[in-house]
PDB file of C-alpha atoms in Angstrom:
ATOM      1  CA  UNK A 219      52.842  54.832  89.545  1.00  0.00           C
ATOM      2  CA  UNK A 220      56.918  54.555  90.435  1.00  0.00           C
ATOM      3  CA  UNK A 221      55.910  55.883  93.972  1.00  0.00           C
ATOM      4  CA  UNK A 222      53.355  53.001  94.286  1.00  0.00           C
ATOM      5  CA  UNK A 223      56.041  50.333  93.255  1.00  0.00           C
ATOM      6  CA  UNK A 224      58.262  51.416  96.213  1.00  0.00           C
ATOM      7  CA  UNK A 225      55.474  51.881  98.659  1.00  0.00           C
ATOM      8  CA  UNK A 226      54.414  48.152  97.709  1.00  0.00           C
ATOM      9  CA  UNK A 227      58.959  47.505  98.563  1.00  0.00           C
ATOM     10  CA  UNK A 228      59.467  48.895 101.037  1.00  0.00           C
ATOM     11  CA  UNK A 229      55.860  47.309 102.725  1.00  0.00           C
ATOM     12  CA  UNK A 230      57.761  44.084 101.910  1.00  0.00           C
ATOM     13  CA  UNK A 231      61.084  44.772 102.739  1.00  0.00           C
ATOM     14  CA  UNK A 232      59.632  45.592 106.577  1.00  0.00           C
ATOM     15  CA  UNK A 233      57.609  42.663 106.226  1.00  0.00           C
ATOM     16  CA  UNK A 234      60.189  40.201 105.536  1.00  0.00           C
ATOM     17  CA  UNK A 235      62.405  41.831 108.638  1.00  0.00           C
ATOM     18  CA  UNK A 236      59.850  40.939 110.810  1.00  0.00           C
ATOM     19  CA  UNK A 237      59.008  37.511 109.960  1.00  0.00           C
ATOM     20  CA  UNK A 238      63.123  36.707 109.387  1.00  0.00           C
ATOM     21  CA  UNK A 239      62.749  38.092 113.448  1.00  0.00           C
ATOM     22  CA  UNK A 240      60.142  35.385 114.157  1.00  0.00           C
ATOM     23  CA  UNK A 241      57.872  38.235 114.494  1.00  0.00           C
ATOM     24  CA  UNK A 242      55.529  37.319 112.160  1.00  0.00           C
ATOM     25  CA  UNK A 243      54.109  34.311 110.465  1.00  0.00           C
ATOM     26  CA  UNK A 244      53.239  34.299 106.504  1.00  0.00           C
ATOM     27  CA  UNK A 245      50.501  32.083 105.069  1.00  0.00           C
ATOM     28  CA  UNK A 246      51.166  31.773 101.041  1.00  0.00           C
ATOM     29  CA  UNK A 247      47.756  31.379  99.063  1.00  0.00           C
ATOM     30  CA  UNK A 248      48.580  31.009  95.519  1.00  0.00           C
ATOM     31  CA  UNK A 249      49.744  35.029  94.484  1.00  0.00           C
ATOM     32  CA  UNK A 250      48.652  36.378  97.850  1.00  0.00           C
ATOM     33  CA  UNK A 251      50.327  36.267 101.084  1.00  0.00           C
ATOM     34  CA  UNK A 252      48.651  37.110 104.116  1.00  0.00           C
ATOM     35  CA  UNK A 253      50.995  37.608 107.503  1.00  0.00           C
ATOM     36  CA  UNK A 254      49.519  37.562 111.371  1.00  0.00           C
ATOM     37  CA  UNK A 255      51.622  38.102 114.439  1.00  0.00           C
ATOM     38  CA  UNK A 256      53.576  35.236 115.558  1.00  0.00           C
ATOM     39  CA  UNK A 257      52.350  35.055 118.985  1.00  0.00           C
ATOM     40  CA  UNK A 258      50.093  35.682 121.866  1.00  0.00           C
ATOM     41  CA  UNK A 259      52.698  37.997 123.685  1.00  0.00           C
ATOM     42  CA  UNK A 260      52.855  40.158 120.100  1.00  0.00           C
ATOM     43  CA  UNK A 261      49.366  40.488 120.100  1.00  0.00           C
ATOM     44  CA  UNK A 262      49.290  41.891 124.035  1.00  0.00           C
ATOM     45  CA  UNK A 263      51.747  44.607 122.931  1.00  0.00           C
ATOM     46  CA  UNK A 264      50.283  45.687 119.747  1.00  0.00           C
ATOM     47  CA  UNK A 265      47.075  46.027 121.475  1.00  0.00           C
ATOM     48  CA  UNK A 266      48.214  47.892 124.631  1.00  0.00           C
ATOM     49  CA  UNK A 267      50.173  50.158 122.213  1.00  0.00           C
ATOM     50  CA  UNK A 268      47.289  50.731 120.211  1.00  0.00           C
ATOM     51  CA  UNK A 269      44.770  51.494 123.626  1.00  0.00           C
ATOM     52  CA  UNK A 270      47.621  54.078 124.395  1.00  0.00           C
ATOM     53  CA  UNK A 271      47.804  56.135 120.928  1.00  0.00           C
ATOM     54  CA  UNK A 272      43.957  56.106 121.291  1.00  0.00           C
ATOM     55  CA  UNK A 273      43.827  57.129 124.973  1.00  0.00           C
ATOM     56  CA  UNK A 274      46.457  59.807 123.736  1.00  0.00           C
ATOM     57  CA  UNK A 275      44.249  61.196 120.936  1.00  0.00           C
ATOM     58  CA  UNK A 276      40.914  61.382 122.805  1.00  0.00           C
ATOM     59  CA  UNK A 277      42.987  63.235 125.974  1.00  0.00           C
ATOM     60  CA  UNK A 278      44.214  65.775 123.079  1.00  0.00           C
ATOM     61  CA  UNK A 279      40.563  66.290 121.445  1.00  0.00           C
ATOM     62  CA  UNK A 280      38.774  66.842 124.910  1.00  0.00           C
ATOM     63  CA  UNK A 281      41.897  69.771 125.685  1.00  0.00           C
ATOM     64  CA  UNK A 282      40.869  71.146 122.653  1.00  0.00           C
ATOM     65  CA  UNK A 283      37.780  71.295 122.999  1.00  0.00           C
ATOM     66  CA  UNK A 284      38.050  72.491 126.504  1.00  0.00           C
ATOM     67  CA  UNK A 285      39.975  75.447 125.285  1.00  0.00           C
ATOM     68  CA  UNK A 286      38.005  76.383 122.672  1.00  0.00           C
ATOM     69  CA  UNK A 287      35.206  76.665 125.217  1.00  0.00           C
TER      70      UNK A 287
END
């Protein structure tokens, strides 16, 4: 339960660096608030970087594969 509370901190503690960088927007619905990138440019890097990690993992399965035979 204590581990949960600073998971749950430190989430919001990176959170709030990011939108204090502009990085971020937050959109405050009563309790709840929700956060999307601030921008277009943002959006193009998060999505290349997540296309690499992917590419990354699927080149490291097929090796594996490939040398198990």
């Amino acid at each position: 339960a204590a581990s949960d509370v600073y998971k749950r901190q430190a989430i919001s503690h990176q959170l709030r660096l990011l939108r204090d960088r502009a990085m971020l927007q937050a959109t405050r619905e009563g309790r709840s608030v929700y956060y999307s990138l601030a921008d277009d440019h943002l959006r193009a890097l998060i999505k290349t970087g997540v296309q690499h990690a992917y590419q990354d993992c699927t080149n490291n399965l097929r090796r594996e594969a490939e040398a198990k035979g």
